[in-house]
Short mmCIF file of C-alpha atoms and ligand atoms in Angstrom, two decimals:
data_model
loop_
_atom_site.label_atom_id
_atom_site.label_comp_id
_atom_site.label_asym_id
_atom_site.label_seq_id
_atom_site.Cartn_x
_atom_site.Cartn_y
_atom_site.Cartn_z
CA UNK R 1 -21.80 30.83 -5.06
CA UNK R 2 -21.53 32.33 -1.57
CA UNK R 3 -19.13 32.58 1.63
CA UNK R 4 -20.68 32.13 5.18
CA UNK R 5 -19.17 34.17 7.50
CA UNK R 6 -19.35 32.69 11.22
CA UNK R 7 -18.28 34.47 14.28
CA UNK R 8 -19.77 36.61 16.91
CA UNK R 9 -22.25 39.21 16.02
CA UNK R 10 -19.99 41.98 17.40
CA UNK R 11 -17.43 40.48 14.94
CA UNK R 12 -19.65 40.36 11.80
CA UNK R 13 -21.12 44.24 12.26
CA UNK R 14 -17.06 44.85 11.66
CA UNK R 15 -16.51 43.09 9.10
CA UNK R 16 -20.14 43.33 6.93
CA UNK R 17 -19.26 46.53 5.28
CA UNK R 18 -15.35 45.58 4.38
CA UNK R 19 -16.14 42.47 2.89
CA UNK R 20 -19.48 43.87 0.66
CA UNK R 21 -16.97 46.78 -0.46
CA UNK R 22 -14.06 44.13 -0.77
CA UNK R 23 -15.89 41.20 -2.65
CA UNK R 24 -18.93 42.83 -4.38
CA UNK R 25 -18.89 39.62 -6.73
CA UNK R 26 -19.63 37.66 -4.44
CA UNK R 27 -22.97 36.86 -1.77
CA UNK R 28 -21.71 36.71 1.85
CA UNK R 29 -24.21 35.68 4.35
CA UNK R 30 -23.46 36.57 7.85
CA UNK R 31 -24.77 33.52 10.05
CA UNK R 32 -26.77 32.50 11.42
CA UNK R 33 -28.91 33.97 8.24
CA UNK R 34 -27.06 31.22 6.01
CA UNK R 35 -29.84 30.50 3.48
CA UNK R 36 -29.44 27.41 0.54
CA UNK R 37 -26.45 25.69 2.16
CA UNK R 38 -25.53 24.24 -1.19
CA UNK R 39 -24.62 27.56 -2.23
CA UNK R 40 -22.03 27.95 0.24
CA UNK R 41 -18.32 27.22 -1.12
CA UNK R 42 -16.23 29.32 0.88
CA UNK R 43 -16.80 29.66 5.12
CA UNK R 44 -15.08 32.43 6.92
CA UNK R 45 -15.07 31.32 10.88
CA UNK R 46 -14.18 31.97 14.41
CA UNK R 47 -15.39 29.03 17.11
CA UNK R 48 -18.49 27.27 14.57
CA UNK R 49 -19.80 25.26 16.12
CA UNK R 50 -19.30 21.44 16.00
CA UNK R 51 -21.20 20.35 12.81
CA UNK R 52 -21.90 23.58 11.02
CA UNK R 53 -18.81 22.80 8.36
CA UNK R 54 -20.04 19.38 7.75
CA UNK R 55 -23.32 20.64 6.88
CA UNK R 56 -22.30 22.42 3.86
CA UNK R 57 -22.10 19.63 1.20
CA UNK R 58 -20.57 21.97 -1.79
CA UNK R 59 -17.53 23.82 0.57
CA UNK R 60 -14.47 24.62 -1.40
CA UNK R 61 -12.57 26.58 1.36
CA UNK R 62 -12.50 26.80 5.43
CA UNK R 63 -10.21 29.80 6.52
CA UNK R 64 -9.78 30.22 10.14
CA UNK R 65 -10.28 33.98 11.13
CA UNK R 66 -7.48 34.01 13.22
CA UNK R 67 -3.92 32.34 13.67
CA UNK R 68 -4.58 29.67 15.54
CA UNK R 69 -6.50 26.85 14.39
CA UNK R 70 -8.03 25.02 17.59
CA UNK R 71 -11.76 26.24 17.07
CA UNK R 72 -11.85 24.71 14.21
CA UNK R 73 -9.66 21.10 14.64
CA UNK R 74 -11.79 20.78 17.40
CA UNK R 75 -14.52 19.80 15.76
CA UNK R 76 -14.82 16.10 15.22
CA UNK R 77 -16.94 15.92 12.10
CA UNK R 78 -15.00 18.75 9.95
CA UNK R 79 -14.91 17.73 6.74
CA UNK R 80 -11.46 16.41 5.85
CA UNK R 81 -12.12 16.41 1.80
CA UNK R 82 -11.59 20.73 2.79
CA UNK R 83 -8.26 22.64 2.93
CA UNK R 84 -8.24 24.99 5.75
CA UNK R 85 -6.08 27.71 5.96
CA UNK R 86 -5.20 29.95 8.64
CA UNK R 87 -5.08 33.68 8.94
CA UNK R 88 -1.81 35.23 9.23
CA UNK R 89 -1.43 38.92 9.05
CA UNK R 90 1.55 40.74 9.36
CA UNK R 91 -0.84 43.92 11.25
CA UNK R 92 -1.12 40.82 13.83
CA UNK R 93 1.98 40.13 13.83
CA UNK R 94 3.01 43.48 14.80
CA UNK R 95 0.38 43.56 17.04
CA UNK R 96 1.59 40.11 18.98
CA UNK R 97 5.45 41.17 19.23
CA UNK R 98 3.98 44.30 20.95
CA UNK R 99 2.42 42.49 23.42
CA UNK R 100 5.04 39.98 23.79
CA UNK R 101 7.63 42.55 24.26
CA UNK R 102 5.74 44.24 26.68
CA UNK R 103 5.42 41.33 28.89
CA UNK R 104 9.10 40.37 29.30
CA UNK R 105 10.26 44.31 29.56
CA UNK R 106 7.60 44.20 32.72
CA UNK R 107 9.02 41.02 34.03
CA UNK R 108 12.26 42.11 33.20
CA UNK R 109 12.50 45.40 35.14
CA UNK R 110 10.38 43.91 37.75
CA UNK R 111 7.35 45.49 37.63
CA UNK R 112 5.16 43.77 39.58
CA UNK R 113 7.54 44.34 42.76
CA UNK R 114 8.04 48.26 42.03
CA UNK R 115 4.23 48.33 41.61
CA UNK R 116 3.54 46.47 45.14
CA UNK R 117 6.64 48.87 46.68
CA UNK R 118 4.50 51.86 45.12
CA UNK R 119 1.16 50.33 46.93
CA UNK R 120 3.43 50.10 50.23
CA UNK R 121 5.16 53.49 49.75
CA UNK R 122 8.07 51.96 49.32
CA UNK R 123 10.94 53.76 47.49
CA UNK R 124 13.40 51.48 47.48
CA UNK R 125 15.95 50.33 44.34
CA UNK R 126 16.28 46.39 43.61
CA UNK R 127 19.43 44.81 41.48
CA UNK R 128 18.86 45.43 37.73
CA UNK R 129 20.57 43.12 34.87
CA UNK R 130 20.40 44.13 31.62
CA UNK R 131 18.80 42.77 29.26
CA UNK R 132 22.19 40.98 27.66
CA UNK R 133 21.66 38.72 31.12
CA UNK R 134 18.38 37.75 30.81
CA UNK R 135 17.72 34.93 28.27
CA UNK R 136 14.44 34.33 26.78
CA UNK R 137 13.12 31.46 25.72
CA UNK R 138 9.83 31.33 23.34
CA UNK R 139 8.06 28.12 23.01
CA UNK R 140 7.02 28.02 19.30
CA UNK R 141 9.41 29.31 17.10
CA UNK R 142 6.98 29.86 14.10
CA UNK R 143 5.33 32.85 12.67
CA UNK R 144 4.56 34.90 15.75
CA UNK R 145 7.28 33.67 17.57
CA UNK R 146 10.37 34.33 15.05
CA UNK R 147 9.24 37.99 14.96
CA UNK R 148 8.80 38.52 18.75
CA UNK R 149 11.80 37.05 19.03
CA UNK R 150 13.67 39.39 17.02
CA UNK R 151 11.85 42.78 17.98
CA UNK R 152 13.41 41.07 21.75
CA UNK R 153 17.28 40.88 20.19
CA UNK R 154 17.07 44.01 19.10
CA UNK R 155 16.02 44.77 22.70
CA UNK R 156 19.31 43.11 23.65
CA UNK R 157 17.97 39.88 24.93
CA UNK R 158 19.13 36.50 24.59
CA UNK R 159 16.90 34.96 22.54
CA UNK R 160 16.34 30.76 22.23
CA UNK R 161 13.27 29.31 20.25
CA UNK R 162 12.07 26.10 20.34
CA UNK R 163 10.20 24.53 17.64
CA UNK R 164 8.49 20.90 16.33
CA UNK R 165 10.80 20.37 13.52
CA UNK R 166 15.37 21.34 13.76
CA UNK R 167 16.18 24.93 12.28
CA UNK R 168 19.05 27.01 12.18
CA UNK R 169 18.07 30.63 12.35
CA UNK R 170 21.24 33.23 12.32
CA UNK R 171 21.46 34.80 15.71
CA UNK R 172 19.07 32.60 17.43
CA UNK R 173 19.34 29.11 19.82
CA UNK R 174 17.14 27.17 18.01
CA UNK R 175 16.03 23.99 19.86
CA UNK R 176 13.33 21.11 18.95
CA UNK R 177 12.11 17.72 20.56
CA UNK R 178 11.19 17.28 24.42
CA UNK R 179 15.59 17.17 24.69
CA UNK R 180 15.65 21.08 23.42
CA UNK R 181 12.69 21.46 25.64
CA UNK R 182 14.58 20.89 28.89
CA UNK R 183 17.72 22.58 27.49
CA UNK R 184 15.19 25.25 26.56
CA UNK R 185 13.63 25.50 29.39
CA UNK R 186 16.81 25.33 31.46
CA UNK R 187 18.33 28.55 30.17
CA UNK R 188 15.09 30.52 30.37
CA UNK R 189 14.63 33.35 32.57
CA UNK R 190 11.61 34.20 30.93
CA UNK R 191 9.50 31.81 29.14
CA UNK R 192 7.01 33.23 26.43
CA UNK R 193 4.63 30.33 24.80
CA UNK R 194 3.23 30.86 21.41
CA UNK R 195 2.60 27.42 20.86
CA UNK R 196 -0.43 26.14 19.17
CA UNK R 197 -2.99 24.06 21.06
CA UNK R 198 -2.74 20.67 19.87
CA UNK R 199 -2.48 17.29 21.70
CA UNK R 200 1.31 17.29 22.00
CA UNK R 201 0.97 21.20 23.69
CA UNK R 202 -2.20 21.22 25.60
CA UNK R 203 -0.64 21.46 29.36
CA UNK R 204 2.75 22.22 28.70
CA UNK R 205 3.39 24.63 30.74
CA UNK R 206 2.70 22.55 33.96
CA UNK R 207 5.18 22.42 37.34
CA UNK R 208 7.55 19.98 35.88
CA UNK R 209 8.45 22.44 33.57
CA UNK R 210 8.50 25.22 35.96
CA UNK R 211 10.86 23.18 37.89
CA UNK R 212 13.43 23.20 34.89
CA UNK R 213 13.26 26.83 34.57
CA UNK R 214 15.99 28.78 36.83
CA UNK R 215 14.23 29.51 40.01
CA UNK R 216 12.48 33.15 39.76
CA UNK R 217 11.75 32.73 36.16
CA UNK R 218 8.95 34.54 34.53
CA UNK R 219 6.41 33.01 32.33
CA UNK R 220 4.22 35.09 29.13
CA UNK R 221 1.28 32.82 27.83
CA UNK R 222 -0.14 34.31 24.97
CA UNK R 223 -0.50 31.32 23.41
CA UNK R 224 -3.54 28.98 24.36
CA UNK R 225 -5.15 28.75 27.77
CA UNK R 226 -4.96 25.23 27.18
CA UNK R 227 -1.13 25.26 27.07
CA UNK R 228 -1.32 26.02 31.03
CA UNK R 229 -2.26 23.25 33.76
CA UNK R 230 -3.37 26.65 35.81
CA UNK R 231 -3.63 24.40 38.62
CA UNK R 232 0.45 24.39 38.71
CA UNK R 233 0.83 28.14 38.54
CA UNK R 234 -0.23 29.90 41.97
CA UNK R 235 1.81 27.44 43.59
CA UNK R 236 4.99 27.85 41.50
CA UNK R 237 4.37 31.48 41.87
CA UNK R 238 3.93 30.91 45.96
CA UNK R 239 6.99 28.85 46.20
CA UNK R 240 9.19 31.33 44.30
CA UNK R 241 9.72 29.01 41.51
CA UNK R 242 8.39 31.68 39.13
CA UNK R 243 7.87 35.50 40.24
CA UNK R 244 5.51 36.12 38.03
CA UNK R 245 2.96 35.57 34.82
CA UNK R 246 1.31 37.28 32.09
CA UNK R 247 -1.57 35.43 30.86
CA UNK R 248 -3.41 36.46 27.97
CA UNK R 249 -5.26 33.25 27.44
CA UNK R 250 -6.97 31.15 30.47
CA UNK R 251 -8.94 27.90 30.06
CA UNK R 252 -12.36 28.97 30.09
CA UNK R 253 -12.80 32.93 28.54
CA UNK R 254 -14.18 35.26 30.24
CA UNK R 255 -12.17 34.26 33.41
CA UNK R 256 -14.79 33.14 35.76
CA UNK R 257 -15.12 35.87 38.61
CA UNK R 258 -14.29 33.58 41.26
CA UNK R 259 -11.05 32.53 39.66
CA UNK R 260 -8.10 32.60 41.99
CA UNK R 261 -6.01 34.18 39.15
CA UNK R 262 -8.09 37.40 38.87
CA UNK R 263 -6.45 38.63 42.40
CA UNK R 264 -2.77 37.07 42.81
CA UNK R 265 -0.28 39.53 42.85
CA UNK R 266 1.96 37.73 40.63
CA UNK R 267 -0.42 37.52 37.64
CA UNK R 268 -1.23 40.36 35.12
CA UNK R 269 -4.19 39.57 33.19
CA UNK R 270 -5.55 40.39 30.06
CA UNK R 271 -8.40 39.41 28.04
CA UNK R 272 -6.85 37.49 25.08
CA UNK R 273 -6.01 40.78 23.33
CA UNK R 274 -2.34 40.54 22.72
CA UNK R 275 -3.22 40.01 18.73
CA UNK R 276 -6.88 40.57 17.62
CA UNK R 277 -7.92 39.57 13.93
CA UNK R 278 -8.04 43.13 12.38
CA UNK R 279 -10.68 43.07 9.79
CA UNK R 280 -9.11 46.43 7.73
CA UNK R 281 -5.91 44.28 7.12
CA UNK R 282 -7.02 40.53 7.05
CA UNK R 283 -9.77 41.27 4.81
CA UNK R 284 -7.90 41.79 1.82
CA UNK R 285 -5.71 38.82 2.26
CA UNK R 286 -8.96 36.38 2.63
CA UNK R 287 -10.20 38.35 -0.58
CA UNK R 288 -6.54 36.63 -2.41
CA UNK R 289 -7.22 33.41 -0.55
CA UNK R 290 -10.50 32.94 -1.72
CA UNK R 291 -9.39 34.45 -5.70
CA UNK R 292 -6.52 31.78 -5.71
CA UNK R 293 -8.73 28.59 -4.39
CA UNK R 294 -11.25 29.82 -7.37
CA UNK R 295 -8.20 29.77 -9.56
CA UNK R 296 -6.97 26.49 -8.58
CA UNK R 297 -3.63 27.81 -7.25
CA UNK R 298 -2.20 26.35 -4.54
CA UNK R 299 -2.58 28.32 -0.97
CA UNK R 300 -0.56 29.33 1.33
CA UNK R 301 -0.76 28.88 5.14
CA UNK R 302 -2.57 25.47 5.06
CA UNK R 303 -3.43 24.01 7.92
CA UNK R 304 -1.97 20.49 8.56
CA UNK R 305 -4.99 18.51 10.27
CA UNK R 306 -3.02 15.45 11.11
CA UNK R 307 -0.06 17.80 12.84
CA UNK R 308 -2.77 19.85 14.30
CA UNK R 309 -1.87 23.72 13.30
P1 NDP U 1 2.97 28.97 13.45
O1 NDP U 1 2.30 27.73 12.91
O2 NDP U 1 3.62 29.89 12.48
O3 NDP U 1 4.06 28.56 14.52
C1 NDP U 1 3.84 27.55 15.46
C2 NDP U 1 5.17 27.16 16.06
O4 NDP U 1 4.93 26.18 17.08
C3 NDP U 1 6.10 26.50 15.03
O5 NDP U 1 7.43 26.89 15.28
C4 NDP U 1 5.93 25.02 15.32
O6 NDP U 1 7.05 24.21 14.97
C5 NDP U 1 5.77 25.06 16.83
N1 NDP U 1 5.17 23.83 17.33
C6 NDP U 1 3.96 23.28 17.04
N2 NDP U 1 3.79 22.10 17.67
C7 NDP U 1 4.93 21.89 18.37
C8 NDP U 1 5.40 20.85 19.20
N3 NDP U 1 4.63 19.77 19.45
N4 NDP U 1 6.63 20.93 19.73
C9 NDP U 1 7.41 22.01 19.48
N5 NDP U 1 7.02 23.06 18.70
C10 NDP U 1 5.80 22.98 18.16
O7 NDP U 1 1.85 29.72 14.31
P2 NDP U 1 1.82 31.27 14.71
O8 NDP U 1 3.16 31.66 15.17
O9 NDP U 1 1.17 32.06 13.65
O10 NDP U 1 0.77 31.22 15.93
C11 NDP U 1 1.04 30.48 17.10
C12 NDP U 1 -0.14 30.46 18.04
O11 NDP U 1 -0.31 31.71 18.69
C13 NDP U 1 -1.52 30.22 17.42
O12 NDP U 1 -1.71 28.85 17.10
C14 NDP U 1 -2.44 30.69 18.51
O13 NDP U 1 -2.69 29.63 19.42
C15 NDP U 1 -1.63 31.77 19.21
N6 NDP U 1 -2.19 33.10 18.97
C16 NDP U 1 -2.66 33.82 20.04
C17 NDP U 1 -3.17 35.07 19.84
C18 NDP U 1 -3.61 35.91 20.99
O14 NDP U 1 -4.19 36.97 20.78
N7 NDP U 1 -3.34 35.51 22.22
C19 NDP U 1 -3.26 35.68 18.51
C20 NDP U 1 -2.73 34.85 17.47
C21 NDP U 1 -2.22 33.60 17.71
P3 NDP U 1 7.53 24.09 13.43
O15 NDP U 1 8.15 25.44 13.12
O16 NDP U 1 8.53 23.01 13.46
O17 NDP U 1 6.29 23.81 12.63
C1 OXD U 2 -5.78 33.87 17.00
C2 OXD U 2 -6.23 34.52 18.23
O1 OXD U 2 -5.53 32.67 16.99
O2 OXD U 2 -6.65 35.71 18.17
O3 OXD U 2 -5.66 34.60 15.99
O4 OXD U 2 -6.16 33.92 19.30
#
């Protein structure tokens, strides 16, 4: 029996000597050495490519090394006789409520404009709410999102979620359905989106829904590129309609040098870092995966094919 692990080399020099100290029972074959794929039960993977998965006639287990399950669902011949299950670490967690927090304090307390005064030499004080006046609205109200949004509460801010399916959630707005997403969207001063990319998502965040936001609103993408029609943004952005975005995911990574969002003003960049699969902390919880799907227990954090995440 082995596992194929399948990501980039820079990913597998990482995580070679956790998962030989980790799983010593077990043969791991970092691809594209695969060997006998008839051995292969388990597969370990970041962005396979199309038709790899299929290939492997004796698979047991796909589990996505990351959160989000695009690079995988993507593929149209994935074997759908496999459970997949996603990674979710609460290291990454951490790591994305960090970044999301980040994001809206900058937008917040209007950072981009004190950092273009500083350029001009200008010392000059702007009108400050607090952040009691400034709601928040996070599309995807799941894993990531529910935590962000209460590391932001405890920041002060007005918190609203919006999710696929109704919930009630003690101190929060909670809204579903394309109706919660204009009533959503319409109380937002700052929009964060850590949505999954599926086909009810991709483009989402697209000038109709700019429009609903309260003029001036800023927008935090740190969910899929995909989830942006980044046609839509430098105008909103131009015509005041937002004042600013943080994008942590773009449509085609690396940004291509050329790309008009590398040099607005009203964009901060960053290259989809905000929560990076840490091998020290996920490794151990694919180690449990893999021991339960032996053990014919039933797994948590399945991924829901049809739903698409
Ligand atoms: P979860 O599955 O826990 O949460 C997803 C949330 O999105 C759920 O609340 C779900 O609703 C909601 N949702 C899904 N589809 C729809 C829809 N059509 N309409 C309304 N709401 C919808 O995922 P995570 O929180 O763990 O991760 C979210 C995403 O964040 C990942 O899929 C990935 O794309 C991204 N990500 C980005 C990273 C980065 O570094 N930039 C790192 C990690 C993740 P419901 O609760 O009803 O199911
Ligand atoms: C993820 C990511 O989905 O890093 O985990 O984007």
């Amino acid at each position: 029996m082995a596992i194929l692990f399948r990501s980039s080399p820079a990913a597998a020099a990482r995580w070679r000597p956790l998962l030989g100290r980790l799983m010593p029972e077990h043969e791991i074959r970092f691809w594209p050495e695969i060997g006998d794929k008839a051995a292969i039960e388990y597969a370990l993977v970041w962005q396979p490519e199309p038709g790899l998965l299929a290939s492997l006639p004796n698979l047991k287990l796909i589990v996505g090394l990351g959160a989000g399950v695009d690079h995988v669902l993507g593929d149209p011949s994935l074997p759908k006789r496999v459970p997949i299950v996603r990674l979710v670490d609460p290291y990454m967690t951490d790591a994305m409520s960090e970044y999301v927090t980040l994001s809206v304090l900058r937008l917040h307390r209007q950072d981009l404009d004190y950092l273009a005064q500083q350029r001009a030499g200008i010392w000059e004080e702007r009108e400050q709410k607090n952040a009691a006046e400034r709601p928040v609205g996070i599309l995807g109200f799941g894993t990531l999102g529910q935590d962000a949004g209460r590391k932001l509460k405890a920041l002060g801010f007005d918190v609203a979620g919006w999710s696929r399916g109704k919930k009630e959630i003690a101190g929060f707005a909670c809204y579903s359905g394309p109706a919660g997403l204009h009533a959503l969207l319409a109380r937002s001063e700052i929009l964060v989106c850590l949505l999954p990319l599926t086909a009810e998502t991709t483009g989402i965040l697209n000038a109709a829904a700019f429009a609903r936001l309260p003029r001036g609103a800023g927008l935090v993408n740190a969910g899929r590129g995909g989830h942006l029609v980044e046609a839509d943004l430098i105008p909103a952005l131009d015509a005041g309609q937002l004042s600013g975005a943080v994008l942590d995911v773009v449509g085609a990574e690396p940004l291509p040098a050329d790309h008009p969002f590398w040099h607005h003003p009203r964009i901060i960049l960053t290259p989809h870092i905000a929560a990076e699969t840490h091998p020290p902390s996920a490794a151990p919880i694919i180690r449990e995966v893999i021991r339960r799907c032996a053990a014919g227990l039933p797994l948590a954090n399945r991924v829901d094919p049809a739903r698409g995440y």
